[in-house]
Coordinates of C-alpha atoms in Angstrom, one line a residue:
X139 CA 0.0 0.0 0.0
X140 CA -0.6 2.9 -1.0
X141 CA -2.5 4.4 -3.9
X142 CA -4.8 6.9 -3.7
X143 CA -7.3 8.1 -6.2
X144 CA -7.5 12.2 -5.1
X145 CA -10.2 14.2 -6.2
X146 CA -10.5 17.7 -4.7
X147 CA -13.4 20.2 -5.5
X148 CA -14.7 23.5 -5.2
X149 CA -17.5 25.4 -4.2
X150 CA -18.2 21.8 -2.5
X151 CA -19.0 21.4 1.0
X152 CA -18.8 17.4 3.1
X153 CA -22.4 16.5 2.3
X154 CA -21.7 17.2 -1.6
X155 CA -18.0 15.4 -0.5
X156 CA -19.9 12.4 0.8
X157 CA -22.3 12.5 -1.9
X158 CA -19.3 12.5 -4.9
X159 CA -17.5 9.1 -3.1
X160 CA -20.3 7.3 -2.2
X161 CA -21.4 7.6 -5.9
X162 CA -17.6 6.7 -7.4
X163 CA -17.7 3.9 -5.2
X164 CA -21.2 2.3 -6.8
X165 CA -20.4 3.7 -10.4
X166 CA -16.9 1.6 -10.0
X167 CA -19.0 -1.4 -8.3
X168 CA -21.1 -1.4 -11.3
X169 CA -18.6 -1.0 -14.1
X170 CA -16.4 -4.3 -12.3
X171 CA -19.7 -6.1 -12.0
X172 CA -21.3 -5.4 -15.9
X173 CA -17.4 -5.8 -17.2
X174 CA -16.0 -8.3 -15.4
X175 CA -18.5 -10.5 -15.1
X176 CA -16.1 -14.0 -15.4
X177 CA -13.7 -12.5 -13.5
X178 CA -15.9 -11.7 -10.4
X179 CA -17.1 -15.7 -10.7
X180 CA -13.6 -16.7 -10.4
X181 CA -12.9 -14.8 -7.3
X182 CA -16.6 -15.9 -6.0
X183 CA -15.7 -19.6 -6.7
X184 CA -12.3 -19.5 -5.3
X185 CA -11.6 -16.3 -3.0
X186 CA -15.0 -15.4 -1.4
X187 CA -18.7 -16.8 -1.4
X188 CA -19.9 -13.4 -0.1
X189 CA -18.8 -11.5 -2.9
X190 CA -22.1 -11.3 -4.8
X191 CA -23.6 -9.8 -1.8
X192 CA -20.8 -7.4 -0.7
X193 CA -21.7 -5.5 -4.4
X194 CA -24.9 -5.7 -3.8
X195 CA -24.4 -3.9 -0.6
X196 CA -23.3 -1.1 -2.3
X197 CA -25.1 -1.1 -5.5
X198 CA -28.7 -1.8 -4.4
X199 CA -28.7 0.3 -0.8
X200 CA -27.6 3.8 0.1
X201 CA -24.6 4.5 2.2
X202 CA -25.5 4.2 6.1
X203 CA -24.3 7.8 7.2
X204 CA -23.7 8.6 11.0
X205 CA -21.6 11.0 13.3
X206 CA -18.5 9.7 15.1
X207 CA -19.8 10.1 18.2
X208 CA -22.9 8.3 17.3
X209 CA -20.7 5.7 16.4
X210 CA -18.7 5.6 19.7
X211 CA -21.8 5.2 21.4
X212 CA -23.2 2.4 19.1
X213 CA -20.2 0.3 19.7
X214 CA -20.1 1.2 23.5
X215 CA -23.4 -0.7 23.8
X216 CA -22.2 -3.5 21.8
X217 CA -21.2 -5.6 24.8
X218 CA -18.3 -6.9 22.4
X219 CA -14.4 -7.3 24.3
X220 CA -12.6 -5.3 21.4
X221 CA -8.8 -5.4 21.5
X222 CA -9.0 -1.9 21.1
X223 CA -11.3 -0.2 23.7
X224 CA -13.8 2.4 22.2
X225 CA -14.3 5.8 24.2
X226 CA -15.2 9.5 22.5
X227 CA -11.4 11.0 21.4
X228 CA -9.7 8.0 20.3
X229 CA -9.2 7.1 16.1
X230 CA -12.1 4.4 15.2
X231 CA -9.7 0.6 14.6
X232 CA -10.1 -2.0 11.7
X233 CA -12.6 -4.3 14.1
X234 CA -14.6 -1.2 15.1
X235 CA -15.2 0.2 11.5
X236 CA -16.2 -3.5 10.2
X237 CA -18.2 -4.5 13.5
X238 CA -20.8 -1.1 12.4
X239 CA -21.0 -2.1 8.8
X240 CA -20.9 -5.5 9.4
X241 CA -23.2 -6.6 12.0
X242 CA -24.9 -3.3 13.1
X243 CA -25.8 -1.9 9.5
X244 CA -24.3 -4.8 7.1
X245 CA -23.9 -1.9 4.5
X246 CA -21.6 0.5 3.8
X247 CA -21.2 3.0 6.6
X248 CA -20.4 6.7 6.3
X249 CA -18.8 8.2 9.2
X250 CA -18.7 11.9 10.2
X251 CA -17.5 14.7 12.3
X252 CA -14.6 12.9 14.1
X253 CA -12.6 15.4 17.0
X254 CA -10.1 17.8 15.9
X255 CA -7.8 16.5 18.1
X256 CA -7.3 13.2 16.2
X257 CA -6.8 15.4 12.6
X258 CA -5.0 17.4 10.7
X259 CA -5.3 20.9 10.7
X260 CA -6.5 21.7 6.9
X261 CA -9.9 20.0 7.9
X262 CA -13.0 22.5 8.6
X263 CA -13.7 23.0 12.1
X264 CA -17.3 22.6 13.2
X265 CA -19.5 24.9 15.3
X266 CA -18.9 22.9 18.2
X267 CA -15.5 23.5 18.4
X268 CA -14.3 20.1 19.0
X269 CA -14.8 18.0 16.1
X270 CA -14.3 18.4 12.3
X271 CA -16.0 18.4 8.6
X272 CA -14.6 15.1 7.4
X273 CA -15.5 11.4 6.8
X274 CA -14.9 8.2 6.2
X275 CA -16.0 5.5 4.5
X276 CA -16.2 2.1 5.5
X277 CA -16.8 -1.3 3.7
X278 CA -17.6 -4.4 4.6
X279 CA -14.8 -6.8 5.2
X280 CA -12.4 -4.0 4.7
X281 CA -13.3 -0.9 6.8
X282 CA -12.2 2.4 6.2
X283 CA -11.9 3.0 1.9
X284 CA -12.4 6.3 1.6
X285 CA -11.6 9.6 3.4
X286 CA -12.1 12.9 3.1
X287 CA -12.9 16.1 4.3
X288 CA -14.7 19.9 3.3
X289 CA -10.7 22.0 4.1
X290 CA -11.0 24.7 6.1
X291 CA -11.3 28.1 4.0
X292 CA -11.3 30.4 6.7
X293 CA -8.5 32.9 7.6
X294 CA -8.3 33.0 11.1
X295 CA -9.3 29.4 12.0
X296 CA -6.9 27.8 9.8
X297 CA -4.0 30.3 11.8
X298 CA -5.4 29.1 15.0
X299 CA -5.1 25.4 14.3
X300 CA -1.6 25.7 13.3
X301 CA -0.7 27.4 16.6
X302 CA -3.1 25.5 18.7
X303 CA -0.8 22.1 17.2
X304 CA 2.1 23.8 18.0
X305 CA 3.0 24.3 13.8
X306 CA 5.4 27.5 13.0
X307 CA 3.0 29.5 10.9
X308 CA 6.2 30.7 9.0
X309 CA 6.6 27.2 7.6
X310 CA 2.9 27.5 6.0
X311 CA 2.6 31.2 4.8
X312 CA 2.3 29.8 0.9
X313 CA -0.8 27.7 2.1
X314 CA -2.2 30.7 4.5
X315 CA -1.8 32.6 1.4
X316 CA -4.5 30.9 -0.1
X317 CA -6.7 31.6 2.4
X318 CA -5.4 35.5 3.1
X319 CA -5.9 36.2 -0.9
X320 CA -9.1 34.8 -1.3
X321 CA -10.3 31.0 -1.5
X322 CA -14.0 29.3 -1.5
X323 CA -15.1 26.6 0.5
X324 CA -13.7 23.1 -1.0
X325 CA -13.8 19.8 -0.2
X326 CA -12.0 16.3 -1.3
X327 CA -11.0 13.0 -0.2
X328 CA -9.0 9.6 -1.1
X329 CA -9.6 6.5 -2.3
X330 CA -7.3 3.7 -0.9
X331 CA -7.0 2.1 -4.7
X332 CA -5.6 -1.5 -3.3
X333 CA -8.4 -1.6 -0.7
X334 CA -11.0 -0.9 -3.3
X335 CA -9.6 -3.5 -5.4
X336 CA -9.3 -5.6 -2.6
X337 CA -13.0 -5.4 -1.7
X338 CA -13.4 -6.2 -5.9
X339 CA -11.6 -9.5 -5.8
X340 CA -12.5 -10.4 -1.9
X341 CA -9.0 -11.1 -1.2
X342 CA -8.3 -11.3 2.5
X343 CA -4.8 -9.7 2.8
X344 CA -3.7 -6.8 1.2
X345 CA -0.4 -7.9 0.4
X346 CA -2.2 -10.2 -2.7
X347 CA -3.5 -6.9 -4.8
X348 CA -0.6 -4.2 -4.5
X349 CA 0.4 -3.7 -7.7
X350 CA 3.9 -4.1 -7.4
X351 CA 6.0 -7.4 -8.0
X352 CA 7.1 -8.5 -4.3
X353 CA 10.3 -10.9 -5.0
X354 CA 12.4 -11.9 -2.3
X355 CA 15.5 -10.0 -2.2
X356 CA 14.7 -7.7 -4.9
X357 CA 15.0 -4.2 -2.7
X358 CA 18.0 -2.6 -3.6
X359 CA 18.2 0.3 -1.4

């Protein structure tokens, strides 16, 4: 890993954001599934039973979308011993994000408005001060695919996230310039290309679809 596919947009704000992925995601679903219809049987006879259904997830049902802290509290009620406790403030883990889109929702799963604290500073802060405008998109038997966020556009809050992490505003003066000299709201995000294809082919490890020939003894630096 990693690929990314990178769209960014203006005059776009996170629902539009959210919108624009979900709809990649189930144009791409349907393209694999109308062109590669021998190749999905293949992988459906050999890699993954499931597979049929995992597209039809996507393609027949609309994204489940929820807040991070409805989340958190969701899988605080689970009654499930993850490895990984679950409490408002920490980053959502691999089993939390397949556990709500797996057995909670068994759909895909939108999830929004995670804290500041736990992102970087170009993302939009919310009125509440303590979370942000971004999300992330989760699949079944994968987790998190896509994510993205509306930036922030704003002047003075952009200044104050740098200094609130500590960051030397000197070192981003080109990138406050855009926002001293004029910008308009804007959003984007990133597709994890070997999950996606991963999720395609129902391949359990990740390893098996980076497209890069891994030979034993081959890195020369």
């Amino acid at each position: 890993e990693f690929w990314m596919i990178e769209p960014e947009m203006a005059f776009c704000a996170l629902q539009q954001d959210i919108d624009m992925a979900e709809a990649l995601l189930k144009h791409l679903a349907a393209v694999a599934r109308e062109q590669c219809e021998e190749d999905l049987a293949l992988f459906t006879r050999f890699i993954d039973k499931e597979l049929p259904a995992k597209f039809a997830a996507i393609l027949e049902h609309d994204f489940e979308r929820l807040t991070y802290s409805e989340a958190v509290e969701l899988l605080a009620k689970a009654g499930r011993d993850f490895e990984f406790p679950v409490e408002w403030g920490t980053d959502l883990q691999s089993e939390h994000e397949r556990y709500l889109c797996e057995e909670i929702f068994k759909r895909p799963v939108v999830v929004t408005d995670y804290p500041k604290a736990i992102k970087p500073f170009y993302m939009r802060v919310n009125e509440d001060g303590r979370t942000v405008a971004n999300m992330d998109i989760l699949l079944p038997g994968i987790g998190k695919v896509v994510g993205g966020s509306q930036r922030e556009e704003r002047y003075e809050p952009l200044a104050a996230r740098l200094d609130e992490l500590g960051l030397n505003r000197a070192d981003y003066e080109w990138y406050l310039d855009l926002r001293r000299y004029g910008t308009v709201p804007h959003a984007g995000f990133g597709v994890g290309f070997e999950r996606l294809i991963q999720f395609v082919t129902g391949m359990h490890n990740i390893r098996e679809v980076i497209p890069f020939p891994r030979v034993p003894g081959s890195a020369a630096f």
